[in-house]
Amino acid sequence: MATGDRYVADVSSFRVPSEVALPAAVFISILVFWELIVAAMAIPEFILPPPSAIAGAFVENYGTIAEQLLITLQAFGLGATLSIVSGYLMAVAMAQSSVLETTFYPYVIIARSIPVVALLPLFIVWFGFGFPTIVVISYLISFFAMVVNALSGFKSTDDELIEMLESFSANRREVFVHVYLYASLPAVFAGIKICVILSFTGVIVGEFLAGSQGIGHLILTYNNHMATAEMFAGIAAVSITQLVLFGSVTALERHIVDWQYGNGGA
């Protein structure tokens, strides 16, 4: 009995966080309503398949979806890494040099306002169809967001703390490591999260318009063949992947920037 009582106590003490439970409840409600409304209105599956048909299509085509998703992740990994690293380094350079910031920051803002997709025909001429053009789109669509966010983080540093360190003869490297680097982490991680979403979206768009493989091209192929359930299955795979990527960065942020959440990294 003692063991059973302890088991009940352990179960009763378990709580699902509200930030997980509430969205999950809404999502399940939407799926149930979707399933019921499609059945009640007898909507043809090629127009709007029910969630059960989408789940079946996902299971049936899992191998193909996973294979094409891996191709997409390769382009995403390269594009996102390049945009995050180069965007961060450019922000560091502009934060350390007012001349560089004054000279190049207006161009960053202008370039950020240009729709990257509008430049796709030019990229195809330069790089051809396929992987290189897709990576370029993924890179450019996220690079400027990283620059802007990281630079805003560097600009939010405490001037009094910098002056105090300089009064103790701290050099520029020490000031950067102990003040700029740490104080900018929340803004930098915000930029990384934006880059992850934009870069992955850029790959999908690139595969739609200039690709011959990848999950974006697979979704387009399903659409051309009126395989609507399979198309929704591909879209679901994209959504799940983006949630996992975003959640991974958020978890890393909570671990590194523990002071931002006031929980000691727990």
Short mmCIF file of C-alpha atoms in Angstrom, two decimals:
data_model
loop_
_atom_site.label_atom_id
_atom_site.label_comp_id
_atom_site.label_asym_id
_atom_site.label_seq_id
_atom_site.Cartn_x
_atom_site.Cartn_y
_atom_site.Cartn_z
CA MET A 1 0.00 0.00 0.00
CA ALA A 2 2.82 2.32 0.82
CA THR A 3 4.26 1.80 -2.62
CA GLY A 4 0.87 2.43 -4.21
CA ASP A 5 0.33 5.57 -2.12
CA ARG A 6 3.74 6.87 -3.12
CA TYR A 7 2.94 6.19 -6.78
CA VAL A 8 -0.33 8.11 -6.50
CA ALA A 9 1.46 10.98 -4.79
CA ASP A 10 4.09 11.08 -7.52
CA VAL A 11 1.46 11.11 -10.25
CA SER A 12 -0.65 13.74 -8.52
CA SER A 13 2.38 16.00 -8.18
CA PHE A 14 3.00 15.91 -11.93
CA ARG A 15 1.94 19.09 -13.70
CA VAL A 16 2.07 19.87 -17.40
CA PRO A 17 3.35 23.44 -17.91
CA SER A 18 0.60 25.79 -19.05
CA GLU A 19 2.75 26.99 -21.97
CA VAL A 20 2.57 23.41 -23.27
CA ALA A 21 -0.90 22.35 -22.13
CA LEU A 22 -2.85 25.32 -23.50
CA PRO A 23 -1.43 25.30 -27.05
CA ALA A 24 -1.76 21.49 -27.13
CA ALA A 25 -5.41 21.69 -26.07
CA VAL A 26 -6.15 24.29 -28.75
CA PHE A 27 -4.33 22.21 -31.39
CA ILE A 28 -6.25 19.04 -30.51
CA SER A 29 -9.53 20.97 -30.56
CA ILE A 30 -8.73 22.31 -34.04
CA LEU A 31 -7.95 18.80 -35.31
CA VAL A 32 -11.19 17.40 -33.89
CA PHE A 33 -13.25 20.26 -35.35
CA TRP A 34 -11.46 19.87 -38.69
CA GLU A 35 -12.18 16.13 -38.81
CA LEU A 36 -15.84 16.62 -37.92
CA ILE A 37 -16.51 19.50 -40.31
CA VAL A 38 -14.94 17.66 -43.27
CA ALA A 39 -17.07 14.59 -42.54
CA ALA A 40 -20.26 16.59 -41.93
CA MET A 41 -19.92 18.64 -45.12
CA ALA A 42 -18.61 15.72 -47.19
CA ILE A 43 -15.72 17.82 -48.48
CA PRO A 44 -13.73 15.94 -51.15
CA GLU A 45 -10.33 14.82 -49.94
CA PHE A 46 -8.52 16.49 -52.84
CA ILE A 47 -9.90 19.84 -51.65
CA LEU A 48 -9.46 19.46 -47.89
CA PRO A 49 -8.40 16.10 -46.45
CA PRO A 50 -9.27 15.31 -42.82
CA PRO A 51 -6.44 15.02 -40.28
CA SER A 52 -6.85 11.23 -40.24
CA ALA A 53 -6.12 11.08 -43.98
CA ILE A 54 -3.13 13.40 -43.56
CA ALA A 55 -1.77 11.19 -40.77
CA GLY A 56 -2.21 8.14 -42.97
CA ALA A 57 -0.43 9.85 -45.86
CA PHE A 58 2.39 10.85 -43.52
CA VAL A 59 2.90 7.28 -42.33
CA GLU A 60 2.64 5.87 -45.85
CA ASN A 61 5.15 8.35 -47.29
CA TYR A 62 7.37 8.69 -44.23
CA GLY A 63 10.49 7.38 -45.97
CA THR A 64 10.19 9.79 -48.90
CA ILE A 65 9.36 12.74 -46.65
CA ALA A 66 12.29 12.00 -44.32
CA GLU A 67 14.71 11.61 -47.23
CA GLN A 68 13.72 14.91 -48.80
CA LEU A 69 13.65 16.66 -45.43
CA LEU A 70 17.27 15.67 -44.83
CA ILE A 71 18.22 17.31 -48.14
CA THR A 72 16.41 20.46 -47.03
CA LEU A 73 18.19 20.41 -43.67
CA GLN A 74 21.58 20.29 -45.40
CA ALA A 75 20.85 23.52 -47.28
CA PHE A 76 19.34 25.04 -44.14
CA GLY A 77 22.33 24.10 -42.01
CA LEU A 78 24.77 25.76 -44.39
CA GLY A 79 22.67 28.87 -45.00
CA ALA A 80 21.75 29.40 -41.35
CA THR A 81 25.30 28.84 -40.10
CA LEU A 82 26.74 31.30 -42.60
CA SER A 83 24.11 33.94 -41.82
CA ILE A 84 24.46 33.62 -38.04
CA VAL A 85 28.27 33.64 -37.99
CA SER A 86 28.82 36.35 -40.61
CA GLY A 87 25.94 38.46 -39.29
CA TYR A 88 27.32 38.28 -35.77
CA LEU A 89 30.85 39.16 -36.90
CA MET A 90 29.56 42.12 -38.90
CA ALA A 91 27.62 43.35 -35.86
CA VAL A 92 30.77 43.02 -33.73
CA ALA A 93 32.77 45.04 -36.24
CA MET A 94 30.15 47.80 -36.38
CA ALA A 95 29.81 47.86 -32.59
CA GLN A 96 33.56 48.36 -32.25
CA SER A 97 33.83 51.00 -34.97
CA SER A 98 31.46 53.94 -35.28
CA VAL A 99 32.88 54.60 -38.76
CA LEU A 100 31.87 51.12 -39.96
CA GLU A 101 28.44 51.46 -38.38
CA THR A 102 27.81 54.88 -39.92
CA THR A 103 29.01 53.65 -43.31
CA PHE A 104 27.35 50.26 -43.60
CA TYR A 105 24.31 50.19 -41.31
CA PRO A 106 22.10 52.20 -43.72
CA TYR A 107 22.88 49.63 -46.42
CA VAL A 108 21.95 46.82 -44.03
CA ILE A 109 18.53 48.42 -43.48
CA ILE A 110 18.04 49.03 -47.21
CA ALA A 111 19.08 45.48 -48.12
CA ARG A 112 16.79 44.06 -45.44
CA SER A 113 13.82 45.78 -47.07
CA ILE A 114 14.46 44.18 -50.49
CA PRO A 115 12.41 40.99 -51.09
CA VAL A 116 15.04 38.31 -51.62
CA VAL A 117 12.66 36.29 -53.79
CA ALA A 118 12.59 39.19 -56.26
CA LEU A 119 16.30 38.59 -56.85
CA LEU A 120 15.81 34.89 -57.57
CA PRO A 121 16.07 35.21 -61.39
CA LEU A 122 19.43 36.93 -60.93
CA PHE A 123 20.64 34.21 -58.55
CA ILE A 124 19.63 31.54 -61.06
CA VAL A 125 21.68 33.31 -63.74
CA TRP A 126 24.68 33.52 -61.41
CA PHE A 127 24.49 30.18 -59.59
CA GLY A 128 22.10 28.05 -61.66
CA PHE A 129 19.22 25.94 -60.42
CA GLY A 130 19.61 23.82 -57.31
CA PHE A 131 21.62 23.78 -54.11
CA PRO A 132 23.83 26.92 -54.49
CA THR A 133 20.90 29.23 -55.27
CA ILE A 134 18.82 27.74 -52.45
CA VAL A 135 21.65 28.30 -49.95
CA VAL A 136 22.09 31.90 -51.14
CA ILE A 137 18.38 32.59 -50.62
CA SER A 138 18.50 30.96 -47.18
CA TYR A 139 21.54 33.05 -46.29
CA LEU A 140 20.38 36.44 -47.51
CA ILE A 141 16.87 36.16 -46.11
CA SER A 142 18.25 35.75 -42.58
CA PHE A 143 21.65 37.49 -42.56
CA PHE A 144 20.41 41.05 -42.05
CA ALA A 145 18.11 40.06 -39.19
CA MET A 146 21.14 38.67 -37.36
CA VAL A 147 23.12 41.87 -37.92
CA VAL A 148 20.33 44.12 -36.65
CA ASN A 149 19.55 42.04 -33.56
CA ALA A 150 23.16 41.46 -32.53
CA LEU A 151 24.04 45.12 -33.00
CA SER A 152 21.07 46.21 -30.90
CA GLY A 153 22.35 43.89 -28.17
CA PHE A 154 25.80 45.45 -28.27
CA LYS A 155 24.23 48.91 -28.12
CA SER A 156 22.28 48.01 -24.97
CA THR A 157 25.41 47.60 -22.84
CA ASP A 158 25.91 49.57 -19.63
CA ASP A 159 28.21 52.54 -20.34
CA GLU A 160 29.02 52.97 -16.65
CA LEU A 161 30.24 49.38 -16.44
CA ILE A 162 32.44 49.93 -19.48
CA GLU A 163 33.91 53.09 -17.93
CA MET A 164 34.57 51.23 -14.68
CA LEU A 165 36.47 48.46 -16.47
CA GLU A 166 38.46 51.00 -18.47
CA SER A 167 39.38 52.75 -15.23
CA PHE A 168 41.00 49.47 -14.17
CA SER A 169 43.04 49.49 -17.40
CA ALA A 170 40.94 46.85 -19.14
CA ASN A 171 41.76 46.58 -22.83
CA ARG A 172 39.19 46.42 -25.65
CA ARG A 173 39.20 42.63 -25.75
CA GLU A 174 38.49 42.37 -22.02
CA VAL A 175 35.71 44.96 -22.24
CA PHE A 176 34.16 43.08 -25.13
CA VAL A 177 34.29 39.68 -23.39
CA HIS A 178 33.11 40.84 -19.96
CA VAL A 179 30.54 43.46 -21.03
CA TYR A 180 29.49 43.41 -24.68
CA LEU A 181 29.47 39.65 -25.14
CA TYR A 182 27.46 38.83 -22.04
CA ALA A 183 25.04 41.76 -22.20
CA SER A 184 24.22 41.11 -25.85
CA LEU A 185 23.32 37.42 -25.41
CA PRO A 186 19.51 37.89 -25.18
CA ALA A 187 19.44 39.98 -28.36
CA VAL A 188 21.85 37.61 -30.10
CA PHE A 189 19.68 34.60 -29.28
CA ALA A 190 16.62 36.51 -30.47
CA GLY A 191 18.48 37.05 -33.73
CA ILE A 192 19.43 33.37 -33.93
CA LYS A 193 15.80 32.30 -33.46
CA ILE A 194 14.69 34.68 -36.20
CA CYS A 195 17.50 33.41 -38.44
CA VAL A 196 16.49 29.79 -37.89
CA ILE A 197 12.90 30.44 -38.96
CA LEU A 198 13.76 32.74 -41.86
CA SER A 199 16.59 30.55 -43.13
CA PHE A 200 14.46 27.40 -43.13
CA THR A 201 11.63 29.28 -44.83
CA GLY A 202 14.12 30.57 -47.40
CA VAL A 203 15.19 27.02 -48.22
CA ILE A 204 11.57 25.95 -48.73
CA VAL A 205 10.91 28.93 -51.02
CA GLY A 206 14.12 28.21 -52.92
CA GLU A 207 13.10 24.58 -53.40
CA PHE A 208 9.70 25.71 -54.67
CA LEU A 209 11.22 27.97 -57.31
CA ALA A 210 14.72 26.72 -58.08
CA GLY A 211 15.02 23.19 -56.71
CA SER A 212 14.72 19.67 -58.03
CA GLN A 213 14.73 17.97 -54.64
CA GLY A 214 14.06 18.70 -50.98
CA ILE A 215 10.85 18.84 -48.96
CA GLY A 216 9.73 22.07 -50.66
CA HIS A 217 10.04 20.49 -54.10
CA LEU A 218 8.25 17.37 -52.81
CA ILE A 219 5.31 19.46 -51.54
CA LEU A 220 5.12 21.19 -54.93
CA THR A 221 5.17 17.80 -56.68
CA TYR A 222 2.32 16.53 -54.51
CA ASN A 223 0.39 19.71 -55.31
CA ASN A 224 0.89 19.25 -59.05
CA HIS A 225 -0.49 15.71 -58.79
CA MET A 226 -3.47 16.83 -56.67
CA ALA A 227 -2.22 14.61 -53.83
CA THR A 228 -3.58 16.99 -51.21
CA ALA A 229 -3.26 14.69 -48.20
CA GLU A 230 0.38 14.00 -49.06
CA MET A 231 0.96 17.73 -49.55
CA PHE A 232 -0.44 18.45 -46.08
CA ALA A 233 1.78 15.68 -44.70
CA GLY A 234 4.82 17.44 -46.17
CA ILE A 235 3.66 20.77 -44.74
CA ALA A 236 3.22 19.09 -41.34
CA ALA A 237 6.79 17.79 -41.54
CA VAL A 238 8.02 21.32 -42.27
CA SER A 239 6.05 22.76 -39.34
CA ILE A 240 7.26 20.09 -36.91
CA THR A 241 10.86 20.62 -38.01
CA GLN A 242 10.63 24.37 -37.50
CA LEU A 243 9.14 23.87 -34.04
CA VAL A 244 11.97 21.50 -33.11
CA LEU A 245 14.62 23.91 -34.42
CA PHE A 246 13.07 26.88 -32.63
CA GLY A 247 12.62 24.89 -29.42
CA SER A 248 16.24 23.70 -29.53
CA VAL A 249 17.55 27.26 -29.78
CA THR A 250 15.19 28.36 -26.99
CA ALA A 251 16.40 25.52 -24.74
CA LEU A 252 20.02 26.48 -25.43
CA GLU A 253 19.18 30.09 -24.65
CA ARG A 254 17.59 29.13 -21.33
CA HIS A 255 20.70 27.13 -20.45
CA ILE A 256 23.23 29.82 -21.37
CA VAL A 257 21.35 33.01 -20.50
CA ASP A 258 20.06 31.70 -17.17
CA TRP A 259 20.10 35.14 -15.55
CA GLN A 260 17.61 36.35 -18.15
CA TYR A 261 14.98 33.95 -16.73
CA GLY A 262 15.88 34.29 -13.08
CA ASN A 263 15.91 30.53 -12.44
CA GLY A 264 19.59 29.79 -12.23
CA GLY A 265 19.49 27.82 -15.45
CA ALA A 266 16.99 25.31 -14.06
#
